[in-house]
Coordinates of C-alpha atoms in Angstrom, one line a residue:
M1 CA 22.8 -20.8 -15.5
R2 CA 22.5 -17.0 -15.3
S3 CA 25.6 -15.0 -14.5
T4 CA 25.7 -12.1 -12.1
C5 CA 26.6 -8.5 -12.8
A6 CA 30.1 -7.5 -11.5
W7 CA 28.5 -5.1 -9.1
L8 CA 26.7 -7.9 -7.3
S9 CA 29.5 -10.4 -7.6
G10 CA 31.8 -8.3 -5.5
S11 CA 34.5 -7.8 -8.1
P12 CA 37.2 -5.3 -7.4
A13 CA 35.7 -2.9 -10.0
A14 CA 32.6 -2.8 -7.8
S15 CA 34.2 -1.4 -4.7
N16 CA 34.7 2.1 -3.5
V17 CA 32.8 3.7 -6.4
T18 CA 32.0 7.3 -5.7
S19 CA 29.0 8.8 -7.4
P20 CA 29.5 12.1 -9.2
N21 CA 25.8 12.8 -9.1
V22 CA 24.9 12.5 -5.5
S23 CA 26.4 14.4 -2.6
S24 CA 25.4 15.0 1.0
P25 CA 24.2 18.4 2.2
S26 CA 27.7 19.1 3.4
S27 CA 29.0 18.6 -0.2
M28 CA 31.1 15.6 0.9
S29 CA 31.3 12.9 -1.7
M30 CA 29.9 9.6 -0.6
V31 CA 29.6 6.1 -2.0
S32 CA 26.5 5.6 -4.0
P33 CA 25.3 2.3 -5.5
I34 CA 26.2 3.1 -9.0
C35 CA 27.2 0.2 -11.3
P36 CA 30.8 0.6 -12.3
E37 CA 29.9 -0.8 -15.7
R38 CA 27.7 2.3 -16.2
C39 CA 24.9 0.1 -17.6
T40 CA 21.8 2.1 -18.4
F41 CA 19.5 -0.2 -16.5
H42 CA 19.7 -3.5 -14.8
A43 CA 16.2 -5.0 -15.1
P44 CA 14.8 -7.2 -16.3
A45 CA 18.4 -7.9 -17.4
C46 CA 21.8 -6.2 -17.6
N47 CA 22.3 -4.4 -20.9
R48 CA 25.9 -5.6 -21.1
N49 CA 24.9 -9.2 -20.3
P50 CA 21.4 -10.3 -21.2
D51 CA 21.7 -13.3 -18.9
A52 CA 22.6 -11.3 -15.9
V53 CA 20.4 -11.0 -12.8
P54 CA 19.0 -7.6 -12.0
A55 CA 21.5 -5.4 -10.4
I56 CA 21.9 -1.8 -9.0
P57 CA 20.6 1.3 -10.7
A58 CA 22.6 3.4 -13.0
S59 CA 21.4 6.6 -11.3
P60 CA 19.7 7.2 -7.9
S61 CA 16.5 8.1 -9.6
T62 CA 16.1 4.8 -11.3
I63 CA 16.4 1.5 -9.5
M64 CA 15.2 -0.7 -12.5
V65 CA 13.9 0.0 -15.9
P66 CA 10.0 0.0 -16.1
T67 CA 8.5 -2.9 -18.0
E68 CA 8.3 -2.1 -21.7
G69 CA 4.8 -0.7 -22.6
A70 CA 3.8 -0.3 -18.9
T71 CA 1.4 2.5 -18.1
M72 CA 0.7 4.1 -14.7
A73 CA -2.2 1.6 -14.4
D74 CA 0.4 -1.1 -14.2
I75 CA 2.3 0.6 -11.4
V76 CA 2.1 0.5 -7.6
T77 CA 3.2 3.8 -6.2
V78 CA 4.8 3.7 -2.8
G79 CA 5.3 6.7 -0.4
Y80 CA 8.8 6.4 1.0
D81 CA 10.9 8.3 3.5
G82 CA 13.5 5.8 4.6
S83 CA 11.8 5.1 8.0
D84 CA 11.2 1.7 9.3
A85 CA 7.4 2.2 8.7
A86 CA 8.1 3.1 5.0
R87 CA 10.4 0.1 4.6
V88 CA 7.7 -2.2 5.8
A89 CA 5.3 -0.6 3.3
L90 CA 7.8 -1.0 0.5
D91 CA 8.4 -4.6 1.3
W92 CA 4.6 -5.2 1.1
A93 CA 4.4 -3.4 -2.2
L94 CA 7.3 -5.3 -3.7
R95 CA 5.7 -8.7 -2.7
Y96 CA 2.3 -7.6 -4.1
A97 CA 3.8 -6.3 -7.3
E98 CA 5.7 -9.5 -7.8
R99 CA 2.6 -11.6 -7.5
A100 CA 0.4 -9.2 -9.5
G101 CA 2.9 -8.7 -12.3
L102 CA 3.1 -4.9 -11.7
D103 CA 5.9 -2.4 -11.5
V104 CA 6.7 -0.2 -8.5
D105 CA 7.3 3.5 -8.4
V106 CA 9.0 4.7 -5.1
V107 CA 8.2 8.3 -4.3
Y108 CA 10.2 10.2 -1.7
V109 CA 8.7 13.5 -0.7
A110 CA 11.0 16.2 0.4
D111 CA 8.6 18.0 2.7
T112 CA 8.9 21.7 2.0
S113 CA 5.4 22.6 3.2
W114 CA 6.4 23.5 6.8
D115 CA 8.0 26.7 5.6
S116 CA 9.1 28.5 2.4
P117 CA 12.6 27.2 2.3
S118 CA 15.2 28.8 0.1
F119 CA 16.2 27.2 -3.2
T120 CA 19.4 25.9 -1.5
A121 CA 17.4 24.3 1.4
A122 CA 14.9 22.7 -1.0
E123 CA 17.8 21.3 -3.1
R124 CA 19.4 20.0 0.1
L125 CA 16.2 18.2 1.0
K126 CA 16.0 16.7 -2.4
S127 CA 19.6 15.5 -2.2
Q128 CA 18.8 13.8 1.1
G129 CA 16.0 12.0 -0.6
E130 CA 18.2 10.9 -3.4
I131 CA 20.7 9.6 -0.9
V132 CA 18.0 7.6 0.9
L133 CA 16.7 6.1 -2.3
A134 CA 20.1 5.3 -3.6
S135 CA 21.2 3.5 -0.5
D136 CA 17.9 1.6 -0.1
S137 CA 18.0 0.3 -3.7
F138 CA 19.9 -2.7 -2.3
H139 CA 16.9 -3.4 0.0
A140 CA 14.4 -3.3 -2.9
L141 CA 16.7 -5.6 -5.0
S142 CA 17.0 -8.2 -2.3
K143 CA 13.3 -8.3 -1.7
A144 CA 12.0 -8.6 -5.2
P145 CA 14.8 -8.9 -7.8
H146 CA 12.5 -9.4 -10.7
V147 CA 10.2 -6.5 -10.1
A148 CA 10.8 -3.4 -12.2
V149 CA 11.2 -0.5 -9.8
T150 CA 11.7 3.3 -10.4
S151 CA 12.2 6.0 -7.9
R152 CA 11.9 9.8 -7.8
V153 CA 12.2 12.6 -5.3
L154 CA 9.4 15.2 -5.3
T155 CA 8.9 18.3 -3.1
G156 CA 5.8 19.7 -1.4
H157 CA 3.4 18.4 1.2
P158 CA 3.5 14.6 1.5
V159 CA -0.2 14.1 1.3
D160 CA -0.7 16.4 -1.7
V161 CA 2.3 15.1 -3.5
L162 CA 1.5 11.4 -3.0
T163 CA -2.1 11.8 -4.1
E164 CA -1.1 13.6 -7.2
A165 CA 1.8 11.3 -8.0
S166 CA -0.4 8.2 -7.8
K167 CA -3.6 9.5 -9.4
D168 CA -3.2 7.2 -12.4
S169 CA -1.6 4.3 -10.6
A170 CA -3.1 0.9 -9.9
M171 CA -2.8 1.7 -6.2
L172 CA -0.9 3.8 -3.6
V173 CA 0.9 2.2 -0.7
V174 CA 1.9 4.0 2.5
G175 CA 3.2 3.2 5.9
T176 CA 1.5 4.2 9.1
Y177 CA 3.9 7.1 10.0
R178 CA 2.8 7.2 13.6
K179 CA 5.0 9.2 15.8
D180 CA 3.2 8.8 19.1
A181 CA -0.1 7.7 20.6
Y182 CA -1.7 11.2 20.2
E183 CA -1.0 11.2 16.5
R184 CA -2.5 7.8 16.1
L185 CA -5.8 9.0 17.5
T186 CA -6.0 12.1 15.4
T187 CA -6.8 12.8 11.8
S188 CA -3.4 14.3 11.3
A189 CA -1.9 10.9 10.5
V190 CA -0.6 10.9 6.9
G191 CA -2.3 7.5 6.2
V192 CA -5.7 8.8 7.0
K193 CA -5.3 11.9 4.9
V194 CA -3.9 10.0 2.0
V195 CA -6.8 7.5 2.1
A196 CA -9.3 10.3 2.2
G197 CA -7.7 12.3 -0.6
A198 CA -6.4 9.7 -3.0
S199 CA -8.4 8.9 -6.2
V200 CA -7.0 5.4 -6.4
P201 CA -7.1 2.4 -4.1
V202 CA -4.8 2.9 -1.1
V203 CA -3.1 0.3 1.0
V204 CA -2.0 1.3 4.5
V205 CA 0.6 -1.0 5.9
P206 CA 1.1 -0.9 9.7
Q207 CA 4.6 -1.2 11.0
T208 CA 3.4 -4.2 13.0
S209 CA 2.3 -6.1 9.9
P210 CA 5.3 -8.4 9.1
G211 CA 5.1 -12.0 9.9
S212 CA 3.2 -15.1 8.8
R213 CA -0.1 -13.9 7.2
R214 CA -2.6 -15.5 5.0
G215 CA -6.0 -14.7 3.6
V216 CA -8.0 -11.7 2.5
V217 CA -10.8 -10.4 4.7
V218 CA -13.5 -8.0 3.4
G219 CA -15.9 -6.1 5.6
I220 CA -19.4 -5.5 4.4
D221 CA -22.6 -3.9 5.8
G222 CA -25.2 -4.6 3.1
A223 CA -25.0 -1.1 1.6
E224 CA -25.3 -0.7 -2.1
P225 CA -21.6 -1.1 -3.0
S226 CA -21.1 -4.2 -0.9
G227 CA -21.5 -6.6 -3.8
R228 CA -18.8 -4.9 -5.9
L229 CA -16.5 -4.6 -2.8
V230 CA -16.7 -8.3 -2.3
E231 CA -16.0 -8.9 -6.0
A232 CA -12.9 -6.6 -5.8
A233 CA -11.7 -8.5 -2.7
A234 CA -12.2 -11.8 -4.5
V235 CA -10.0 -10.5 -7.3
E236 CA -7.3 -9.6 -4.8
A237 CA -7.6 -13.0 -3.1
E238 CA -7.1 -14.8 -6.4
R239 CA -4.2 -12.5 -7.3
L240 CA -2.5 -13.4 -4.0
G241 CA -3.5 -17.1 -4.2
E242 CA -5.1 -16.9 -0.8
P243 CA -8.6 -17.6 0.7
L244 CA -11.3 -15.0 1.1
R245 CA -13.4 -14.4 4.2
V246 CA -16.5 -12.2 4.1
V247 CA -17.3 -10.5 7.5
S248 CA -20.2 -8.5 8.6
A249 CA -20.3 -6.9 12.1
W250 CA -23.4 -5.7 13.9
T251 CA -24.4 -4.4 17.3
L252 CA -27.6 -3.6 19.1
P253 CA -28.6 0.1 18.7
P254 CA -28.9 2.2 21.9
M255 CA -32.2 1.6 23.6
S256 CA -33.6 4.7 25.3
T257 CA -37.3 4.0 25.5
P258 CA -39.3 1.5 27.6
E259 CA -40.8 -0.3 24.6
F260 CA -37.4 -1.6 23.7
T261 CA -36.6 -3.3 27.1
D262 CA -37.0 -6.7 25.5
T263 CA -34.4 -6.9 22.8
T264 CA -34.6 -10.6 21.9
D265 CA -36.6 -10.2 18.7
L266 CA -34.5 -7.3 17.6
Y267 CA -31.3 -9.3 18.4
D268 CA -32.5 -12.2 16.3
A269 CA -33.6 -10.0 13.4
L270 CA -30.3 -8.1 13.2
E271 CA -28.3 -11.3 13.4
A272 CA -30.4 -13.0 10.7
R273 CA -30.0 -10.0 8.5
A274 CA -26.2 -9.9 8.9
R275 CA -26.0 -13.6 8.1
E276 CA -28.2 -13.1 5.0
I277 CA -25.9 -10.4 3.8
V278 CA -22.8 -12.6 4.2
D279 CA -24.4 -15.8 2.8
E280 CA -25.5 -13.9 -0.3
A281 CA -22.0 -12.4 -0.8
V282 CA -20.3 -15.8 -0.4
A283 CA -22.8 -17.5 -2.8
A284 CA -22.0 -14.8 -5.4
V285 CA -18.3 -15.3 -5.1
R286 CA -18.6 -19.0 -5.5
I287 CA -20.3 -18.5 -8.8
T288 CA -17.9 -15.9 -10.2
H289 CA -14.7 -17.4 -8.7
P290 CA -15.4 -21.2 -8.4
S291 CA -11.8 -22.1 -7.7
L292 CA -11.5 -19.6 -4.8
E293 CA -11.7 -20.8 -1.3
V294 CA -14.3 -18.5 0.4
S295 CA -16.0 -18.4 3.7
G296 CA -18.2 -16.0 5.7
G297 CA -18.7 -14.9 9.3
V298 CA -20.9 -12.7 11.4
E299 CA -19.4 -10.8 14.4
L300 CA -21.4 -9.3 17.3
D301 CA -19.2 -6.4 18.1
A302 CA -18.4 -2.8 17.2
P303 CA -17.4 -2.9 13.5
V304 CA -13.9 -1.5 14.1
T305 CA -13.1 -4.1 16.8
A306 CA -14.7 -7.0 14.8
L307 CA -12.9 -6.2 11.6
T308 CA -9.5 -5.7 13.1
R309 CA -9.8 -8.9 15.1
A310 CA -11.0 -10.9 12.0
A311 CA -8.1 -9.6 10.0
K312 CA -5.3 -9.8 12.7
D313 CA -3.5 -12.6 10.8
A314 CA -4.7 -11.7 7.3
S315 CA -2.6 -10.6 4.4
L316 CA -5.1 -8.0 3.5
L317 CA -8.2 -6.3 5.0
V318 CA -10.5 -4.7 2.3
L319 CA -12.9 -1.9 3.1
A320 CA -14.7 0.8 1.1
T321 CA -15.0 4.5 1.8
H322 CA -18.1 6.4 0.6
G323 CA -16.6 9.8 -0.4
R324 CA -17.5 10.5 -4.0
H325 CA -16.9 14.1 -4.9
G326 CA -16.4 17.6 -3.5
L327 CA -15.9 17.8 0.2
S328 CA -17.1 14.2 0.7
R329 CA -14.0 13.0 -1.2
F330 CA -11.8 14.2 1.7
L331 CA -14.0 12.6 4.4
L332 CA -13.9 8.9 5.5
G333 CA -16.7 6.9 7.0
S334 CA -16.1 6.6 10.7
V335 CA -15.5 2.8 10.5
T336 CA -12.9 3.1 7.7
H337 CA -11.3 6.1 9.5
D338 CA -10.9 4.2 12.8
V339 CA -9.7 1.0 11.1
V340 CA -7.0 3.0 9.3
L341 CA -5.8 4.2 12.7
H342 CA -6.0 0.9 14.5
A343 CA -5.5 -2.0 12.0
T344 CA -2.6 -4.3 12.6
S345 CA -2.8 -5.9 9.1
P346 CA -2.4 -4.3 5.7
L347 CA -5.6 -2.4 4.8
L348 CA -6.8 -1.8 1.3
V349 CA -9.4 1.0 1.0
L350 CA -11.4 1.3 -2.2
R351 CA -13.4 4.4 -3.0
S352 CA -17.0 3.6 -3.6
A353 CA -17.1 5.6 -6.8
A354 CA -14.3 3.4 -8.2
L355 CA -16.2 0.3 -7.4
Q356 CA -18.7 1.2 -10.1
A357 CA -16.3 -0.2 -12.6
V358 CA -15.9 -3.5 -10.9

């Protein structure tokens, strides 16, 4: 039976420990979750006791030691600011990393872009970030005690910093960061800008996403990367141990001329084409992933409405964005853009260029 580090066991030595490394902006000392044993790291096992369960970090910049030999490609980067939305995103990332066998890198961005703060102000913002990360290490530990987690505080504009910090990661995970209804409907939302600018897959986790969820939903439209997008979604479904559902949405185009008053034939043709796209995708997955439960569906509705509805109880909705280089890299397709703003389930956005390797 594994023993527990003194810090977790509630021994007298673990109480009232004041960190010499972290202080509040007012320079008042505060309790920080520093192991009184001063172990270097506490995951995958305590250095002082190889059989101990993971415990609390030895410094506010390290929650747990990264897996030996791990590269950035083995790491899920999480944007974190201590808010409820960020905590939901961190919870999702920890669960995902645990299933996928990946590490987690928690990045707190001290936003210094709003002004040109003095060195003292910048350091104060960084100290606040260190305090948040130190206090919330308990939360990360309780959610996924066997996931190796590191944390760091960086300064700059959140979008720029997160896209740069995650550029070699397996994926970047962010919360919704919606402050009001107006922001939700504008491109100023951090999630939208991160999805548009990041070079790696991005998961946007809405604050409404906790609860009983199951299944991976992938939206396709028959465009050239659809086959690779479905394959990527199938890999995620297998990784999560959950079924895959392939969805294609379609609507009748606007009719403005008299010759299109009878839409029956057009309706039938569009529906048949959508079903053909889905059936082909499902058949391909059944060949490459024979043990995966997969189904398909066609929705007569606006794509954003259809996809968010199809994925309302899903663990993950998977879409592609078509930006490839230059300015297009910072633009999202209208469907992906609107789903980022309105989705109520975790959304994985894959850049079309990255799908070439799938």
